[in-house]
XYZ file of C-alpha atoms in Angstrom:
512
model
C -0.095 2.821 23.943
C -1.698 2.258 27.367
C -1.926 5.242 29.658
C 0.824 5.096 32.301
C 0.379 6.075 35.890
C -0.856 9.592 36.060
C 1.736 12.298 36.690
C 1.412 14.838 39.495
C 0.205 17.508 37.076
C -2.356 15.155 35.605
C -3.620 13.990 38.968
C -5.159 17.449 39.502
C -7.841 16.644 36.885
C -11.353 16.538 38.249
C -12.891 13.084 38.681
C -16.079 14.217 36.977
C -16.722 13.270 33.380
C -14.939 15.158 30.635
C -15.674 15.757 26.974
C -13.859 15.518 23.706
C -14.604 13.579 20.575
C -12.878 11.002 18.570
C -11.772 11.321 14.993
C -9.421 9.343 12.822
C -6.272 11.452 12.589
C -5.906 13.916 9.714
C -3.208 13.902 7.061
C -0.660 16.058 8.878
C 3.082 15.724 9.382
C 4.797 13.936 12.287
C 2.874 10.767 11.700
C 4.206 7.399 10.594
C 1.597 5.414 8.747
C 0.607 2.383 6.818
C -1.488 3.139 3.728
C -4.450 1.200 2.454
C -6.488 1.660 -0.717
C -9.884 3.224 -0.269
C -12.974 3.479 -2.351
C -14.416 6.984 -2.819
C -17.739 7.581 -1.016
C -19.646 7.988 -4.262
C -18.754 4.427 -5.268
C -20.771 2.971 -2.377
C -23.958 4.724 -3.333
C -23.891 3.364 -6.897
C -22.207 -0.041 -6.526
C -24.181 -3.250 -6.345
C -23.196 -4.518 -2.941
C -25.859 -7.195 -2.566
C -23.372 -10.055 -2.539
C -22.366 -11.317 0.877
C -18.813 -11.308 2.171
C -18.260 -14.903 1.254
C -14.498 -14.883 1.507
C -13.391 -17.952 3.399
C -9.600 -18.371 3.520
C -7.986 -21.704 3.947
C -10.358 -24.393 2.691
C -12.541 -25.360 -0.242
C -11.487 -25.089 -3.900
C -14.398 -22.836 -4.894
C -13.956 -20.365 -2.067
C -12.047 -17.179 -3.038
C -8.901 -16.491 -1.039
C -8.846 -13.189 0.768
C -5.158 -12.523 0.469
C -6.087 -9.618 -1.807
C -8.233 -7.559 0.537
C -11.747 -6.840 -0.742
C -11.361 -3.093 -0.874
C -7.710 -3.350 -1.706
C -8.573 -4.702 -5.161
C -9.685 -1.139 -6.122
C -6.442 0.727 -6.542
C -7.554 4.326 -6.269
C -5.448 7.303 -5.079
C -7.409 8.025 -1.977
C -5.560 6.603 1.074
C -6.386 5.935 4.681
C -3.995 6.060 7.574
C -3.528 3.750 10.497
C -1.459 5.915 12.761
C 1.084 4.615 15.193
C 1.656 7.860 17.098
C -0.728 10.592 18.199
C -0.075 14.115 17.016
C 2.420 16.095 19.050
C -0.132 18.734 20.081
C 0.469 21.092 22.976
C -2.381 20.887 25.358
C -1.957 24.564 26.244
C -2.312 25.480 22.567
C -5.483 23.388 22.244
C -7.212 24.046 25.489
C -6.288 27.546 26.673
C -9.176 28.629 28.895
C -11.854 26.575 27.063
C -14.002 23.999 28.850
C -13.726 20.811 26.789
C -16.331 18.132 26.755
C -16.483 14.700 25.097
C -19.916 13.233 24.353
C -19.970 9.448 23.939
C -23.020 8.259 21.961
C -24.458 4.767 22.278
C -27.709 2.892 21.745
C -28.705 2.363 25.351
C -30.479 -0.670 26.873
C -33.044 -1.614 29.528
C -31.440 -1.893 32.937
C -34.336 -3.932 34.432
C -37.071 -6.153 33.051
C -39.571 -3.360 33.705
C -37.571 -1.188 31.346
C -37.832 -3.511 28.390
C -41.191 -2.438 26.991
C -40.618 1.379 27.276
C -37.105 0.870 25.780
C -38.639 -0.936 22.802
C -41.192 1.800 22.475
C -38.440 4.425 22.275
C -36.658 2.299 19.659
C -39.629 1.774 17.362
C -40.870 5.367 17.809
C -37.687 6.469 15.971
C -38.638 7.306 12.311
C -35.208 6.002 11.287
C -36.240 2.581 12.535
C -39.814 2.463 11.269
C -40.607 5.105 8.664
C -44.217 5.896 7.854
C -45.405 7.911 4.896
C -46.110 11.603 5.725
C -49.884 11.194 5.762
C -49.601 8.424 8.437
C -46.857 9.858 10.644
C -49.390 10.595 13.368
C -49.497 6.844 13.887
C -45.774 6.548 14.681
C -46.235 6.340 18.466
C -49.392 4.114 18.439
C -47.522 1.698 16.072
C -44.435 1.794 18.317
C -46.652 1.030 21.343
C -48.318 -1.893 19.523
C -44.926 -3.430 18.457
C -43.227 -2.863 21.784
C -46.052 -4.521 23.706
C -46.097 -7.449 21.307
C -42.282 -7.990 21.453
C -41.706 -7.271 25.129
C -42.360 -10.812 26.446
C -39.847 -12.415 24.156
C -37.304 -9.643 24.787
C -37.759 -9.974 28.532
C -36.788 -13.627 28.268
C -33.556 -12.647 26.576
C -32.669 -10.003 29.156
C -33.656 -12.370 32.014
C -31.130 -14.891 30.662
C -28.301 -12.322 30.964
C -29.065 -11.199 34.489
C -32.244 -9.157 34.185
C -31.021 -6.189 32.197
C -28.412 -4.776 29.812
C -24.924 -4.023 31.206
C -24.441 -1.452 28.497
C -24.820 1.623 30.737
C -22.361 0.413 33.379
C -19.810 -0.495 30.709
C -20.216 2.797 28.862
C -19.909 4.748 32.120
C -16.692 2.819 32.871
C -15.372 3.562 29.366
C -16.122 7.283 29.876
C -14.244 7.355 33.199
C -11.219 5.576 31.739
C -11.107 7.971 28.772
C -11.350 10.870 31.206
C -8.397 9.523 33.202
C -6.356 8.886 30.042
C -7.045 12.429 28.763
C -6.049 13.823 32.133
C -2.731 11.932 31.965
C -2.264 13.475 28.508
C -2.777 16.946 30.053
C -6.175 17.414 28.442
C -8.636 18.042 31.304
C -12.098 17.320 29.998
C -15.470 16.152 31.059
C -16.763 13.016 29.375
C -20.509 12.544 29.033
C -22.635 9.544 28.004
C -25.653 10.063 25.802
C -27.840 7.076 24.943
C -30.304 7.111 22.066
C -33.148 5.005 23.446
C -32.636 4.812 27.199
C -31.127 6.626 30.208
C -29.039 8.660 30.269
C -30.696 9.988 27.119
C -28.717 12.224 24.785
C -31.029 15.091 25.750
C -30.047 14.572 29.416
C -26.341 14.636 28.540
C -26.806 17.889 26.566
C -28.529 19.530 29.494
C -25.585 18.579 31.747
C -23.174 19.869 29.136
C -24.944 23.271 29.224
C -24.940 23.324 33.027
C -21.219 22.634 33.094
C -20.573 25.500 30.709
C -18.776 23.409 28.067
C -17.450 25.629 25.269
C -15.831 23.014 23.024
C -17.426 19.618 22.444
C -16.172 16.545 20.627
C -18.879 14.036 19.714
C -17.707 10.442 19.677
C -20.202 7.699 18.717
C -19.102 4.388 20.261
C -19.754 2.597 16.979
C -16.462 1.804 15.176
C -18.189 1.863 11.765
C -20.581 4.516 10.654
C -24.195 3.587 9.774
C -27.182 5.822 9.166
C -29.145 3.500 11.544
C -26.738 3.963 14.549
C -24.413 6.929 14.493
C -26.642 8.583 11.878
C -29.755 8.361 14.104
C -27.961 9.899 17.086
C -26.544 12.663 14.921
C -30.035 13.486 13.554
C -31.151 13.904 17.167
C -28.220 16.150 17.931
C -28.866 18.232 14.850
C -32.422 18.944 16.050
C -31.193 19.794 19.543
C -28.452 22.077 18.259
C -30.790 24.010 15.982
C -33.310 24.653 18.758
C -30.933 25.911 21.466
C -28.991 29.193 21.318
C -26.313 27.929 23.699
C -25.640 24.897 21.506
C -25.624 27.019 18.323
C -22.778 29.070 19.741
C -20.827 26.088 21.237
C -18.013 24.894 19.058
C -18.035 21.222 18.305
C -16.843 18.452 15.958
C -17.850 14.909 15.222
C -15.793 11.832 14.555
C -18.265 9.614 12.682
C -16.177 6.434 12.532
C -12.796 5.160 13.751
C -12.547 1.477 12.754
C -9.156 1.982 11.047
C -7.179 3.377 14.016
C -4.095 1.434 14.961
C -4.940 1.081 18.611
C -8.417 -0.295 17.887
C -7.039 -2.728 15.243
C -4.237 -4.006 17.466
C -6.535 -4.315 20.513
C -8.912 -6.469 18.472
C -5.996 -8.517 17.135
C -4.745 -9.050 20.687
C -8.069 -10.369 21.864
C -8.382 -12.720 18.875
C -4.868 -14.037 19.342
C -5.506 -14.653 23.032
C -8.719 -16.568 22.397
C -7.140 -18.635 19.600
C -4.580 -19.835 22.114
C -7.303 -21.509 24.187
C -8.057 -23.972 21.405
C -6.233 -27.295 21.137
C -5.295 -26.607 17.474
C -5.261 -22.777 17.084
C -4.299 -22.916 13.383
C -7.402 -24.943 12.612
C -9.849 -22.450 14.019
C -12.013 -20.416 11.649
C -12.299 -16.784 12.764
C -15.973 -15.842 12.467
C -16.599 -12.090 12.450
C -20.254 -11.339 13.276
C -21.471 -7.787 12.737
C -24.820 -6.173 13.461
C -26.805 -6.164 10.231
C -28.663 -3.345 8.473
C -31.309 -3.534 5.730
C -29.732 -4.042 2.351
C -31.557 -1.012 1.000
C -29.559 1.238 3.341
C -26.400 0.262 1.423
C -27.704 -0.183 -2.135
C -30.224 2.689 -2.229
C -29.187 5.053 0.510
C -25.365 4.806 0.170
C -24.735 3.750 3.713
C -20.946 3.193 4.043
C -21.418 0.607 6.836
C -20.808 -2.482 4.769
C -17.677 -1.050 3.115
C -16.297 0.149 6.414
C -17.054 -3.187 8.046
C -15.309 -5.168 5.355
C -12.248 -2.927 5.436
C -12.138 -3.227 9.230
C -12.011 -7.038 8.960
C -9.280 -6.638 6.300
C -7.136 -4.459 8.601
C -7.557 -6.840 11.538
C -6.531 -9.799 9.433
C -3.555 -7.804 8.025
C -2.418 -7.305 11.602
C -2.813 -10.971 12.412
C -0.880 -11.820 9.242
C 2.035 -9.801 10.576
C 1.934 -12.043 13.559
C 2.002 -15.174 11.384
C -1.646 -15.907 12.209
C -3.189 -16.983 8.872
C -6.410 -18.708 9.964
C -9.420 -19.000 7.667
C -12.012 -16.321 8.394
C -15.310 -14.912 7.238
C -17.772 -12.156 7.988
C -21.556 -12.431 8.525
C -24.359 -10.182 9.778
C -26.633 -10.829 12.744
C -29.702 -9.458 14.460
C -31.958 -8.974 11.420
C -35.629 -8.305 12.019
C -38.641 -7.831 9.830
C -39.471 -9.163 6.352
C -37.062 -7.071 4.202
C -33.677 -8.300 3.027
C -30.686 -7.437 5.188
C -26.961 -7.595 4.547
C -25.791 -11.097 3.795
C -24.591 -13.668 4.628
C -26.764 -13.999 7.740
C -24.900 -15.236 10.778
C -27.201 -18.190 11.454
C -26.997 -19.366 7.840
C -23.206 -18.922 7.697
C -22.762 -20.981 10.879
C -24.853 -23.810 9.435
C -22.953 -23.731 6.196
C -19.610 -23.889 8.005
C -20.854 -26.925 9.917
C -21.786 -28.631 6.640
C -18.275 -27.917 5.270
C -16.744 -29.837 8.219
C -15.514 -26.950 10.256
C -14.980 -28.145 13.844
C -13.431 -25.105 15.536
C -15.049 -21.676 15.433
C -14.101 -18.422 17.133
C -16.878 -15.759 17.101
C -15.731 -12.172 16.997
C -18.390 -9.462 17.687
C -16.837 -6.975 15.361
C -19.367 -4.075 15.552
C -19.684 -4.063 19.346
C -17.255 -2.515 21.828
C -19.416 -3.403 24.894
C -21.127 -6.505 26.083
C -24.905 -6.394 25.711
C -27.860 -8.491 24.603
C -26.434 -9.199 21.105
C -23.282 -10.665 22.505
C -24.329 -12.207 25.811
C -27.540 -13.796 24.552
C -27.654 -13.864 20.797
C -23.995 -14.901 20.217
C -23.201 -16.771 23.459
C -26.487 -18.660 23.680
C -28.376 -18.830 20.380
C -25.483 -18.994 17.929
C -23.401 -21.224 20.148
C -26.273 -23.703 20.370
C -26.756 -23.522 16.602
C -23.057 -24.127 16.012
C -22.934 -27.189 18.228
C -26.053 -28.586 16.478
C -24.437 -27.891 13.098
C -21.431 -30.115 13.836
C -18.978 -27.546 15.216
C -17.265 -29.217 18.151
C -15.301 -26.385 19.726
C -16.745 -22.918 20.123
C -15.083 -19.757 21.425
C -15.964 -16.076 21.556
C -13.792 -12.981 21.672
C -14.957 -10.598 24.419
C -15.950 -7.037 23.550
C -13.251 -4.457 24.091
C -14.877 -2.739 27.056
C -12.153 -0.834 28.917
C -9.169 -2.671 27.312
C -6.210 -0.282 27.978
C -4.854 -0.054 24.412
C -8.344 0.627 23.072
C -9.071 3.330 25.706
C -5.711 4.997 25.132
C -6.349 5.052 21.373
C -9.767 6.703 21.917
C -8.139 9.305 24.121
C -5.469 9.914 21.459
C -8.191 10.386 18.890
C -9.845 12.993 21.125
C -6.581 14.915 21.428
C -6.022 14.763 17.673
C -9.495 16.091 16.979
C -9.216 19.152 19.212
C -7.654 21.449 16.621
C -10.694 20.813 14.414
C -13.305 21.776 17.022
C -15.262 24.650 15.505
C -13.324 24.357 12.243
C -14.869 23.635 8.841
C -15.064 19.992 7.803
C -11.871 18.594 6.285
C -12.166 18.285 2.509
C -13.743 14.982 1.505
C -11.103 14.472 -1.197
C -8.022 15.739 0.633
C -7.852 14.132 4.011
C -10.928 12.000 4.753
C -10.114 9.327 7.265
C -13.442 7.587 7.109
C -16.159 7.369 4.525
C -18.060 10.146 6.278
C -15.939 13.282 6.825
C -15.040 14.992 10.082
C -17.052 18.141 10.784
C -19.856 19.647 12.750
C -23.133 17.783 13.113
C -24.894 19.985 10.519
C -21.944 19.965 8.053
C -21.529 16.211 8.368
C -25.149 15.458 7.707
C -25.365 17.979 4.855
C -22.278 16.418 3.189
C -23.632 12.918 3.696
C -27.154 13.785 2.536
C -25.775 15.318 -0.643
C -24.347 11.916 -1.587
C -27.446 9.806 -1.231
C -31.085 9.593 -2.073
C -33.820 9.632 0.529
C -33.348 6.911 3.084
C -35.769 4.025 2.464
C -37.638 2.589 5.453
C -36.567 -0.733 6.971
C -40.121 -1.928 6.208
C -41.490 -0.168 3.129
C -45.125 -0.462 3.957
C -46.596 1.747 1.271
C -44.653 0.649 -1.849
C -46.112 -1.912 -4.292
C -44.600 -3.990 -7.042
C -42.629 -7.221 -7.528
C -40.486 -8.179 -4.618
C -37.449 -10.457 -4.215
C -39.270 -13.029 -2.151
C -42.720 -14.155 -1.040
C -41.556 -13.416 2.531
C -41.102 -9.737 1.704
C -44.493 -9.578 0.015
C -46.265 -11.293 2.926
C -44.510 -9.002 5.356
C -45.611 -5.934 3.516
C -49.181 -7.170 3.420
C -49.054 -7.912 7.088
C -47.732 -4.471 7.937
C -50.415 -2.850 5.708
C -53.018 -4.832 7.671
C -51.553 -3.534 10.961
C -51.607 -0.032 9.601
C -55.218 -0.389 8.510
C -56.114 -1.752 11.972
C -54.458 1.195 13.642
C -56.274 3.674 11.346
C -59.625 1.966 12.091
C -59.034 2.061 15.845
C -57.833 5.674 15.860
C -60.814 6.838 13.779
C -63.517 4.814 15.564
C -62.039 4.766 19.093
C -62.942 1.123 19.477
C -61.068 -2.163 19.206
C -58.799 -4.505 21.141
C -55.999 -1.968 21.395
C -58.333 0.356 23.331
C -59.610 -2.593 25.374
C -56.075 -3.537 26.338
C -55.243 0.063 27.211
C -52.599 0.363 24.480
C -54.518 3.251 22.873
C -56.318 5.788 25.097
C -60.112 5.796 25.072
C -61.847 9.084 24.303
C -65.228 7.979 25.608
């Protein structure tokens, strides 16, 4: 599946970035497939998914065995495909005289220590991260400034430990260039752009370059394998606003591939990395495979219908199915990392799961950063430093970590195939949710995708619900809400009086 040496015809492709998006392939002929049971989207909005993914295989009498895949236990007619071959699409039929662009979306990260505080400000100024009630929305930026200043010193320590900044931009730029080369080899000349949500190059900057280049067909490809309203969703909200405000963008045909965790190339590339790292242990069969995913607030799943948890669990199922076919039957589990704030997030938490495994006598652990395709602070510092130290303290003797995919050839080739397969759908109506959905959020334009998704869920609750009262699940949550209310009251007081320590420190401007 890797891109071979470029042919003479392909070598004429420009070295500049090209654009096209990534979608799981549709149900069309000329495709061999392996089918897996899927849950309909509506099931995720109503199901109680509060239980953690406590499926350890291979030890302990009370632990359920994961030979029956979690989602596979629901035998429903809707199927997903893991394709082994890209569609046989003529590039001339797809491209003609159109200028094709691919927009890669990612989170972004500070490149220097001086970037840390403004990066955090951009993060917390996003209403999808901290949502204020309508009457207090004018405090969004002051609150973001307060939190970013308070958290910057600790965050700087983390970035200093990995070299003084995030490598995310360099890695994403490299991925974009490799995808461009692979598309060129497949006779699909395109420009590939990088748009970050919270740091340079911002999505707005990428869109301006797209306009300058005269792109007429755009494929939007979030670099998050699994869809979540807090990652891909936030970037798509931004794109929706940009598209509605610009006449050029309104007339530009585009499509979005919201998630691609079930593609064969991605699954096999992940399995290859895991198999390689297992071989570095003295007793590979005794190693527990520990999938660690970025967490989201539990309310996103239970109340807002976020498909992230279901897609994540199915992704792990598919990788383990691939390893099973290679006679690799290690015990494994899935946990969620990087939680912040007082509210409950998806469980089990990574730190608690590591401690529990140590208590159970596990001595060999291989960490797999399942929701990350690039190295950044969560892999290089949180997993490699914090969780490794915790594991060793918990009695785990041998620790390993699977690297992020980065520019792994099979992975890059699969992304390029996905772009090619999505091109016939650029500008077309979204594929029916019930006929050919390849992920829990359907392929379509930004506006169609969000409209379809929004129709399936209630209003998204805030990560920290500062203005709701009532009984809570824990004293921690209650205390956290009280603390946030106090912060909000402090901000209101300072904004109305123009006095206080935030003004003295220069965090809020003085009007005197």
